[in-house]
Coordinates of C-alpha atoms in Angstrom, one line a residue:
M5 CA -0.2 0.0 0.2
K6 CA 3.0 2.3 1.0
K7 CA 4.7 1.4 -2.4
I8 CA 1.5 2.6 -4.5
L9 CA 0.7 5.4 -2.4
T10 CA 4.3 6.5 -3.1
S11 CA 3.8 5.8 -6.6
G12 CA 0.7 7.6 -7.0
I13 CA 2.3 10.9 -5.5
A14 CA 5.2 10.4 -7.9
L15 CA 2.9 10.3 -10.8
L16 CA 0.6 13.5 -9.5
A17 CA 3.7 15.5 -9.0
A18 CA 5.0 14.5 -12.5
G19 CA 1.5 15.6 -13.8
V20 CA 2.1 18.8 -12.0
M21 CA 5.4 19.5 -13.4
G22 CA 4.3 18.2 -17.3
A23 CA 1.2 21.3 -17.0
T24 CA 3.7 23.8 -15.6
S25 CA 6.0 22.8 -18.4
A26 CA 3.2 22.9 -21.0
Q27 CA 1.9 26.5 -19.9
A28 CA 5.2 27.9 -20.0
E29 CA 5.4 29.8 -23.0
T30 CA 8.4 32.2 -24.9
L31 CA 7.4 35.9 -24.8
R32 CA 9.1 37.4 -27.8
L33 CA 8.9 41.1 -26.8
L34 CA 9.6 44.0 -29.2
T35 CA 10.5 46.9 -27.2
W36 CA 12.5 49.8 -26.8
G37 CA 16.3 49.8 -24.9
G38 CA 15.9 49.6 -20.9
Y39 CA 12.6 48.8 -20.8
A40 CA 13.2 44.8 -20.4
P41 CA 16.6 45.1 -18.2
E42 CA 18.2 41.5 -17.6
N43 CA 17.5 41.6 -14.1
V44 CA 13.9 42.0 -14.5
I45 CA 13.6 39.2 -17.0
E46 CA 15.5 36.7 -14.8
M47 CA 13.4 37.8 -11.6
F48 CA 10.4 37.1 -14.3
E49 CA 11.4 34.2 -15.8
K50 CA 12.2 32.5 -12.3
E51 CA 8.6 33.4 -10.6
T52 CA 6.7 32.1 -13.7
G53 CA 8.7 29.6 -15.7
H54 CA 8.1 31.7 -19.0
T55 CA 11.3 32.9 -20.8
V56 CA 11.6 36.0 -23.0
E57 CA 13.3 36.8 -26.2
V58 CA 14.2 40.5 -26.5
T59 CA 14.1 42.6 -29.9
K60 CA 14.8 46.2 -29.0
S61 CA 13.1 48.7 -31.5
N62 CA 11.4 51.8 -32.5
N63 CA 8.1 53.1 -33.2
E64 CA 8.4 53.5 -37.0
E65 CA 10.5 50.0 -37.0
M66 CA 7.8 48.4 -34.6
V67 CA 5.3 49.3 -37.1
A68 CA 7.1 48.2 -40.6
K69 CA 7.9 44.6 -38.6
L70 CA 4.6 44.2 -38.0
R71 CA 3.3 45.3 -41.1
A72 CA 5.8 42.7 -42.6
T73 CA 4.2 39.8 -41.0
N74 CA 0.9 40.7 -40.7
G75 CA 1.1 41.0 -37.0
G76 CA 3.0 38.2 -36.3
G77 CA 6.6 37.4 -35.0
F78 CA 6.0 38.7 -31.6
D79 CA 3.7 38.3 -28.5
L80 CA 4.1 41.8 -27.1
A81 CA 5.3 45.2 -28.3
Q82 CA 5.5 48.2 -26.7
P83 CA 5.1 51.4 -29.7
S84 CA 4.0 55.0 -28.4
Q85 CA 0.0 55.5 -28.0
D86 CA -0.4 57.7 -31.2
R87 CA 1.1 54.5 -33.1
I88 CA -2.0 52.5 -32.6
A89 CA -5.5 53.3 -33.6
G90 CA -4.2 54.4 -36.8
A91 CA -1.8 51.6 -37.8
Q92 CA -4.9 49.1 -36.7
A93 CA -6.9 51.1 -39.0
E94 CA -4.6 50.8 -41.7
F95 CA -2.6 47.6 -41.6
D96 CA -4.6 45.5 -38.8
I97 CA -2.1 44.3 -37.1
Y98 CA -2.7 44.1 -33.5
K99 CA -5.5 42.7 -31.3
P100 CA -7.7 43.7 -28.5
I101 CA -6.5 43.8 -25.0
D102 CA -8.7 41.8 -22.9
L103 CA -8.6 44.2 -20.1
S104 CA -10.0 41.5 -17.4
K105 CA -6.5 39.9 -17.5
I106 CA -4.9 43.3 -16.8
D107 CA -4.5 44.1 -12.9
E108 CA -6.0 47.8 -13.4
S109 CA -5.2 48.7 -9.6
L110 CA -1.0 48.4 -10.8
F111 CA -1.6 51.9 -12.9
I112 CA -1.8 55.5 -12.4
P113 CA -5.7 55.9 -13.2
S114 CA -5.2 59.2 -15.5
M115 CA -2.7 57.5 -17.7
L116 CA -4.6 53.9 -17.9
E117 CA -7.8 55.9 -18.8
A118 CA -5.9 58.5 -21.2
T119 CA -4.2 55.5 -23.3
K120 CA -7.2 53.3 -23.2
G121 CA -9.1 56.1 -25.1
N122 CA -6.3 57.4 -27.4
T123 CA -5.8 53.5 -28.3
T124 CA -9.7 52.7 -29.2
Y125 CA -10.6 51.4 -32.2
N126 CA -13.9 50.4 -33.1
G127 CA -14.8 50.4 -29.5
E128 CA -12.0 47.8 -28.9
V129 CA -9.0 49.1 -26.6
Y130 CA -5.7 48.0 -27.8
G131 CA -3.0 49.7 -25.5
V132 CA -2.4 50.0 -21.8
P133 CA 0.3 52.2 -20.4
H134 CA 3.8 51.7 -19.9
V135 CA 6.7 54.4 -19.9
W136 CA 5.9 58.0 -20.4
G137 CA 7.8 61.3 -20.5
T138 CA 6.5 65.0 -21.1
S139 CA 7.8 68.2 -22.3
G140 CA 7.2 71.6 -20.2
L141 CA 9.3 74.1 -19.2
V142 CA 12.9 74.1 -17.7
V143 CA 13.4 77.1 -16.0
N144 CA 16.3 78.8 -13.7
T145 CA 13.9 79.6 -10.4
A146 CA 16.6 81.9 -9.3
E147 CA 16.4 84.3 -12.5
A148 CA 12.8 83.4 -14.1
G149 CA 10.7 82.2 -11.1
D150 CA 7.4 83.7 -12.3
V151 CA 7.8 81.3 -15.5
K152 CA 4.8 78.8 -14.8
D153 CA 3.4 78.5 -18.2
Y154 CA 4.3 78.5 -22.1
L155 CA 2.8 82.0 -22.7
D156 CA 5.0 83.5 -19.8
L157 CA 7.8 82.8 -22.0
C158 CA 7.0 86.0 -23.7
D159 CA 6.7 88.0 -20.6
A160 CA 9.0 91.2 -20.5
S161 CA 10.9 90.0 -17.5
V162 CA 12.6 87.1 -19.5
A163 CA 13.1 89.1 -22.7
G164 CA 16.2 87.9 -24.9
K165 CA 16.5 85.0 -22.4
V166 CA 14.0 82.0 -24.0
S167 CA 14.6 79.3 -26.0
Y168 CA 12.4 76.6 -27.7
R169 CA 12.2 74.5 -30.7
L170 CA 10.3 75.5 -34.1
K171 CA 8.8 71.8 -33.5
R172 CA 4.9 70.4 -33.1
P173 CA 5.1 70.5 -29.4
T174 CA 5.6 74.5 -29.2
L175 CA 2.3 75.0 -31.5
I176 CA 0.6 72.5 -29.3
G177 CA 2.1 74.0 -25.6
F178 CA 1.3 77.7 -26.8
A179 CA -2.5 76.7 -27.8
F180 CA -3.1 75.2 -24.3
S181 CA -1.6 78.1 -22.7
M182 CA -3.9 80.6 -24.7
G183 CA -7.0 78.4 -23.9
L184 CA -7.4 76.7 -27.2
D185 CA -7.6 72.7 -27.5
P186 CA -5.6 71.6 -30.6
F187 CA -6.2 68.1 -29.9
A188 CA -10.2 68.3 -30.0
A189 CA -9.5 70.0 -33.4
Y190 CA -7.3 67.1 -34.9
N191 CA -10.2 66.2 -36.8
D192 CA -11.5 69.2 -37.9
E193 CA -8.9 71.0 -40.3
E194 CA -10.8 74.3 -40.3
A195 CA -10.8 74.3 -36.8
Y196 CA -7.3 73.4 -36.4
K197 CA -6.3 75.9 -39.2
D198 CA -7.8 78.8 -37.0
I199 CA -6.1 77.8 -33.7
L200 CA -2.8 77.7 -35.6
S201 CA -3.2 81.2 -36.9
K202 CA -3.8 82.5 -33.4
V203 CA -0.8 80.8 -32.0
E204 CA 1.6 81.7 -35.4
A205 CA 0.4 85.6 -34.0
K206 CA 1.4 85.0 -30.4
L207 CA 4.8 83.4 -31.8
I208 CA 5.4 85.9 -33.9
E209 CA 4.8 88.6 -31.3
C210 CA 7.2 86.8 -28.7
K211 CA 9.9 86.3 -31.3
P212 CA 12.1 89.2 -29.6
N213 CA 12.2 87.2 -26.3
V214 CA 14.1 84.1 -27.6
K215 CA 17.6 84.2 -27.7
T216 CA 17.5 81.4 -30.4
Y217 CA 15.5 78.1 -31.3
W218 CA 17.1 74.9 -30.0
D219 CA 17.6 72.0 -31.8
G220 CA 19.6 69.6 -30.1
G221 CA 19.1 68.4 -26.2
D222 CA 23.0 69.3 -25.8
E223 CA 22.3 72.5 -27.0
I224 CA 19.4 73.5 -24.6
K225 CA 21.1 72.0 -21.9
N226 CA 24.6 74.2 -22.3
L227 CA 22.5 77.6 -22.8
L228 CA 20.8 77.0 -19.2
R229 CA 24.1 76.1 -17.9
S230 CA 25.6 79.3 -19.0
G231 CA 22.9 81.2 -18.0
E232 CA 22.4 82.9 -21.8
V233 CA 18.7 81.0 -21.4
V234 CA 16.6 81.3 -18.2
A235 CA 13.2 79.9 -19.3
S236 CA 12.7 77.2 -22.2
M237 CA 10.4 74.5 -23.2
A238 CA 12.2 71.3 -22.9
W239 CA 11.9 67.6 -21.6
D240 CA 11.4 66.4 -18.0
T241 CA 14.7 64.3 -17.6
G242 CA 16.8 67.4 -19.2
G243 CA 15.6 69.4 -16.6
W244 CA 16.3 67.2 -13.6
S245 CA 19.8 66.3 -15.2
L246 CA 20.4 69.7 -14.8
N247 CA 19.1 70.0 -11.6
E248 CA 21.9 67.7 -10.3
D249 CA 24.4 70.5 -11.2
N250 CA 22.6 73.3 -10.3
A251 CA 19.4 73.3 -8.0
D252 CA 18.0 76.4 -9.4
I253 CA 17.6 74.9 -12.7
T254 CA 14.4 72.3 -12.8
F255 CA 11.7 71.0 -15.0
V256 CA 8.2 72.8 -14.3
A257 CA 5.0 71.4 -15.4
P258 CA 3.1 74.3 -16.8
E259 CA -0.2 75.1 -15.7
A260 CA -1.8 74.5 -19.2
G261 CA -0.4 70.9 -18.8
A262 CA 2.9 69.2 -20.0
L263 CA 2.6 67.2 -23.0
G264 CA 3.1 63.7 -22.7
W265 CA 4.2 60.8 -24.7
I266 CA 3.3 57.2 -23.5
D267 CA 5.0 54.0 -24.9
T268 CA 2.3 51.1 -24.0
F269 CA 1.8 47.4 -24.2
V270 CA 0.0 45.8 -27.2
L271 CA -0.5 42.4 -28.4
P272 CA 0.6 41.9 -32.1
K273 CA -2.6 40.4 -34.4
R274 CA -0.3 36.9 -34.8
G275 CA 1.1 36.6 -31.3
R276 CA 1.1 33.1 -30.0
A277 CA 2.0 33.4 -26.1
D278 CA -0.9 36.0 -24.8
E279 CA -0.5 34.5 -21.2
A280 CA 2.9 35.3 -21.1
A281 CA 2.3 38.8 -22.4
Y282 CA -0.3 39.4 -19.9
A283 CA 1.9 37.9 -17.3
W284 CA 4.7 40.1 -18.2
I285 CA 2.5 43.6 -18.1
N286 CA 1.2 42.7 -14.3
F287 CA 4.8 41.6 -13.5
V288 CA 6.4 45.0 -14.4
M289 CA 3.9 47.1 -13.6
Q290 CA 4.3 46.2 -9.7
P291 CA 5.9 49.1 -8.0
E292 CA 9.2 47.6 -7.2
I293 CA 9.8 46.3 -10.7
A294 CA 8.7 49.5 -12.4
A295 CA 11.5 51.1 -10.3
M296 CA 14.0 49.0 -11.7
I297 CA 12.9 49.6 -15.2
T298 CA 13.1 53.6 -14.2
T299 CA 16.5 53.1 -13.0
S300 CA 17.3 51.0 -16.5
A301 CA 15.4 53.3 -18.9
G302 CA 15.8 57.2 -17.4
N303 CA 12.2 57.5 -17.6
F304 CA 9.0 56.9 -15.0
T305 CA 6.2 54.4 -15.9
A306 CA 2.5 54.3 -15.4
S307 CA 2.8 52.0 -12.2
Q308 CA 1.0 53.4 -9.1
G309 CA 3.5 54.1 -6.3
G310 CA 6.5 53.3 -9.1
D311 CA 8.6 56.1 -8.2
A312 CA 8.8 55.1 -4.5
G313 CA 11.7 52.4 -5.2
V314 CA 13.6 54.8 -7.3
D315 CA 17.1 56.6 -6.4
E316 CA 16.0 59.5 -3.6
A317 CA 17.2 62.4 -5.5
L318 CA 15.8 61.4 -8.7
K319 CA 12.5 60.7 -7.1
A320 CA 12.6 64.3 -5.4
R321 CA 13.0 65.9 -8.4
Y322 CA 10.1 63.8 -10.3
Q323 CA 7.6 64.6 -7.1
A324 CA 8.7 68.4 -7.1
S325 CA 7.9 68.4 -10.7
F326 CA 4.6 66.2 -11.0
P327 CA 2.3 66.4 -7.7
Q328 CA -0.9 64.6 -8.7
E329 CA -2.6 67.3 -10.1
A330 CA 0.1 68.0 -12.3
I331 CA 0.2 64.3 -13.5
D332 CA -3.4 64.4 -13.9
N333 CA -3.3 67.8 -16.0
I334 CA -0.7 65.9 -18.3
K335 CA -1.9 66.4 -22.0
W336 CA -1.6 63.2 -23.9
Y337 CA -0.7 63.3 -27.7
P338 CA -3.3 61.7 -29.8
T339 CA -2.5 59.9 -33.0
V340 CA -1.9 62.7 -35.2
P341 CA -3.4 63.1 -38.9
A342 CA -1.2 63.0 -41.8
N343 CA -2.4 66.2 -43.2
L344 CA -1.8 68.3 -40.2
E345 CA 2.0 68.1 -40.2
T346 CA 1.9 70.1 -43.6
L347 CA -0.3 72.7 -42.1
E348 CA 2.1 72.9 -38.8
G349 CA 5.4 73.1 -40.8
A350 CA 3.8 75.9 -43.0
V351 CA 3.4 77.9 -39.7
L352 CA 6.8 77.3 -38.2
D353 CA 8.2 78.0 -41.6
R354 CA 6.5 81.6 -41.3
V355 CA 7.4 81.9 -37.8
K356 CA 11.1 81.6 -38.6
A357 CA 11.5 83.9 -41.4
A358 CA 8.9 87.1 -39.7
N359 CA 11.2 89.7 -38.7

């Protein structure tokens, strides 16, 4: 009897091991550099039994790879949220997210809802948020402490010491600061033209305040370090980097709202490891794991409480720039209709040429 019982237990154990083995999947992850660090992969594989194969890419390549395979070759991808609904409408390369398999309590609510809204196509949600960042104001608070919003860059107190790029974020930021809603007008060309006309006039009026229109991140950092520029439009991570060396310089979320991008999680249409994909999403959104990804990638994640385990100095800078109301006020980029780029380009060219 003892021999039979022992044999039965052995068979049961073998059956459980076999079931676990059968459920284990290989997750083919198409992502950005820094979003899937080796220490996180090792922890995930040990905890779940799944294995992870990482391919590093960018937005253009992700969409191109999935187009070439009709949504095959990968089980989870991470394009920005403005590369999802339009790509799905045109190329049919994703499949909807099963939200019942996502632990929504792990996410910052405003980011989750914004991403769900911006990635909805034909009533189905195709993406949830992961890593995010913003552009807004980088200010020398000792020299330009009154600069709290984009329009403040046109104030006489900072004349000749302002810089921003002649790019879309400048048009969008000024529009919001003027009480307009450019994103709401994206699908109404005439309404968007009217907004652009008002922003163009303001940017031309503001030109005497502009020291230079910057192109690269190193350029604006050097201008701020030297004191030639005391207030600018720039990225959050750039402001925090400058703050390490000069406590007076930091990133300020504008009163009208910082402009945000989100890299998401999406399921390719012909992925074959959905369970591993959902397991990875829920695993990396845990606050302690999210902190490890922030350390690796340099940007914060949409994990609720994910900033808690980050380097104390960086966490302090982040929390100073982004109290909860500033996070909830971020204006997230939606998909941009192709024809708007031509309209924006013409406006920016006229602003540059204006005397």
